[in-house]
GROMACS .gro file of C-alpha atoms in nm:
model
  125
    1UNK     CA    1   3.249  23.072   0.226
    2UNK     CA    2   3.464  23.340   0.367
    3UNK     CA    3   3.370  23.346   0.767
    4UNK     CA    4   3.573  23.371   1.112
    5UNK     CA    5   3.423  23.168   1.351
    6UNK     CA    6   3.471  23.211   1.724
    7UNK     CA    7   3.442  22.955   2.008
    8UNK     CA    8   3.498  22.872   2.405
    9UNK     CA    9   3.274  23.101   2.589
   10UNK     CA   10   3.140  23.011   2.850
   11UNK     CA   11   3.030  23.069   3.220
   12UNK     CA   12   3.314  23.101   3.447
   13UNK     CA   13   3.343  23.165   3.838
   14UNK     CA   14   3.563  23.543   3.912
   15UNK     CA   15   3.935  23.421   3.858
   16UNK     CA   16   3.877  23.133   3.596
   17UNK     CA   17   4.063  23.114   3.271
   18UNK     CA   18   3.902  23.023   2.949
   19UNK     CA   19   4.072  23.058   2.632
   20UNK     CA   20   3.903  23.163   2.320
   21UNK     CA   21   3.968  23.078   1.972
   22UNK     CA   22   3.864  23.234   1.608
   23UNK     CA   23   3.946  23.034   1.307
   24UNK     CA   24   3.920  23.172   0.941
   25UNK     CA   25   3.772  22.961   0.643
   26UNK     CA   26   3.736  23.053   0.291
   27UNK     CA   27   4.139  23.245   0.361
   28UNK     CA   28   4.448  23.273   0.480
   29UNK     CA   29   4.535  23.431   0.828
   30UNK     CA   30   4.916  23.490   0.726
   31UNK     CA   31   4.796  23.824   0.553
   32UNK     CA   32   4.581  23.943   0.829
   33UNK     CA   33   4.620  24.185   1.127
   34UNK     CA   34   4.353  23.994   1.384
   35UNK     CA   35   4.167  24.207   1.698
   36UNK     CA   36   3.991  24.101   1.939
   37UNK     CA   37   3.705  24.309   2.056
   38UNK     CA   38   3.404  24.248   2.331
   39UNK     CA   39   3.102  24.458   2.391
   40UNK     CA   40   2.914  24.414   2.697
   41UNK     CA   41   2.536  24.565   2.797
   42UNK     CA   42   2.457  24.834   2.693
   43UNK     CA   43   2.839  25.008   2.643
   44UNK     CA   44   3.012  24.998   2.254
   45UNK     CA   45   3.249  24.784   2.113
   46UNK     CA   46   3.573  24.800   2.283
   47UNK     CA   47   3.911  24.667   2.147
   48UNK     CA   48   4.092  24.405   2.338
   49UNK     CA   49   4.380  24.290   2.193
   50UNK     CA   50   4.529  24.280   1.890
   51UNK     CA   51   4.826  24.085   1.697
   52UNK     CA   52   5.010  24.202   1.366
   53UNK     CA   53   5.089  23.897   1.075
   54UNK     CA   54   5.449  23.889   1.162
   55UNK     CA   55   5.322  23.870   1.562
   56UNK     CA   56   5.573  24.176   1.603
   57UNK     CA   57   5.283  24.403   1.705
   58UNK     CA   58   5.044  24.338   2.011
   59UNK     CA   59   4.845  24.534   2.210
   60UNK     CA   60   4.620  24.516   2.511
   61UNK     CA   61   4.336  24.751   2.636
   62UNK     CA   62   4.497  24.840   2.956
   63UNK     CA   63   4.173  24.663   3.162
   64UNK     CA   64   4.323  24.291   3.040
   65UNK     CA   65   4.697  24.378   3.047
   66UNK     CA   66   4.884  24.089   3.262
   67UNK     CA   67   4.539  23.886   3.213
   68UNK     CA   68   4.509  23.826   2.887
   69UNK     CA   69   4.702  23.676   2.567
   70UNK     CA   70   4.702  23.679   2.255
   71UNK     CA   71   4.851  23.419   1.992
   72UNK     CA   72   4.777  23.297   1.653
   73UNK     CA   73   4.915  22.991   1.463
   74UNK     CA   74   4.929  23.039   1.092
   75UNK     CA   75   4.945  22.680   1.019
   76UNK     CA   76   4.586  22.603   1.157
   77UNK     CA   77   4.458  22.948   1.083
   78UNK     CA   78   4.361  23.024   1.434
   79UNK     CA   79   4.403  23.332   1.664
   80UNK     CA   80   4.383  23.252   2.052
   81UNK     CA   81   4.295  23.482   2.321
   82UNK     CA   82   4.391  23.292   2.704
   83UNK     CA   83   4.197  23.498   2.940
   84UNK     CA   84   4.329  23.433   3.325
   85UNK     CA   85   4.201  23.622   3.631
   86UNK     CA   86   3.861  23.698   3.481
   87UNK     CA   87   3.615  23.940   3.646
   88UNK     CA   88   3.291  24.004   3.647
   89UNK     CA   89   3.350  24.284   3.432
   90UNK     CA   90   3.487  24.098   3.157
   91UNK     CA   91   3.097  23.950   3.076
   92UNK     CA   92   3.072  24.067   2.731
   93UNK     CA   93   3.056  23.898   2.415
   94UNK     CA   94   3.357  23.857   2.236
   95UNK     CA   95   3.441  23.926   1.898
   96UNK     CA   96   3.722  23.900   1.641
   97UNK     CA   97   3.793  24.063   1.326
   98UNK     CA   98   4.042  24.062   1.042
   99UNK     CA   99   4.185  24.311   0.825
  100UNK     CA  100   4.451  24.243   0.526
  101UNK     CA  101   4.762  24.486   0.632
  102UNK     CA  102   5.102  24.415   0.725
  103UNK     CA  103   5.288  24.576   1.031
  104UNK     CA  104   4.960  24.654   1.172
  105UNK     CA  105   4.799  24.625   1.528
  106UNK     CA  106   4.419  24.657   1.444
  107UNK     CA  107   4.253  24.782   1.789
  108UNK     CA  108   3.972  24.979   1.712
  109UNK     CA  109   3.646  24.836   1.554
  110UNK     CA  110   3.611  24.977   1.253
  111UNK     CA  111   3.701  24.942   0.907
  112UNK     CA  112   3.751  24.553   0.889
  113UNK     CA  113   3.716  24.290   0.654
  114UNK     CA  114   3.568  24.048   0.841
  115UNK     CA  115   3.380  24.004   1.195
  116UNK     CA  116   3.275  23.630   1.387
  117UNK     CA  117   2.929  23.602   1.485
  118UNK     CA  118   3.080  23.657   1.881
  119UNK     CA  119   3.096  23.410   2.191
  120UNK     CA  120   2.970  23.497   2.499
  121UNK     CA  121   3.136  23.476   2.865
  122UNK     CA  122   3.011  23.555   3.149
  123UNK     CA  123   3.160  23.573   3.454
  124UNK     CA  124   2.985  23.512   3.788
  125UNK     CA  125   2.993  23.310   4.134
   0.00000   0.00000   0.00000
């Protein structure tokens, strides 16, 4: 079964870390551009971040720039996203998504191959 699966949401206090992590069955990360997205409340699907297959492209929205990373690890066909400093308006669930393209940076939420069923965090004292 083809699926990306995303864990480690959670509820954290303003200025926590969590990381999250989305890990592909059923194929292969190497030949995937991965994104990140999050959609809180009533507001649309935003892009996050985003990392190309060679890890030569990545992007973030400017709202997480200097708070959040991106990573991925090929071997255990995993993407990452370490989220320091978090605010209250980071509460959204969080999504990635997969497309198969080379030299890519995929930051806006449509077109892709594949989506995780999303993890929530919430931030909040």
């Amino acid at each position: 079964q083809v699926q990306l699966v995303e864990s480690g949401g959670d509820l954290v206090q303003p200025g926590g870390s969590l990381r999250l992590s989305c890990v592909a069955s059923g194929f292969t990360l190497d030949y995937y551009a991965i994104g990140w997205f999050r959609q809180a409340p009533g507001k649309e699907r935003e892009g996050v971040s985003c990392i190309s297959t060679r890890e030569d492209i990545i992007y973030y929205a400017d709202s997480v720039k200097g708070r959040f990373t991106i990573s991925r690890d090929n071997v255990k066909n995993t993407v990452y996203l370490q989220m320091n400093s978090l605010k209250p308006d980071d509460t959204a669930v969080y999504y990635c998504a997969a497309l198969e393209v080379h030299d890519v940076c995929v930051f806006a939420p449509l077109g892709l191959d594949y989506w995780g069923q999303g993890t929530q965090v919430t931030v909040s004292s």
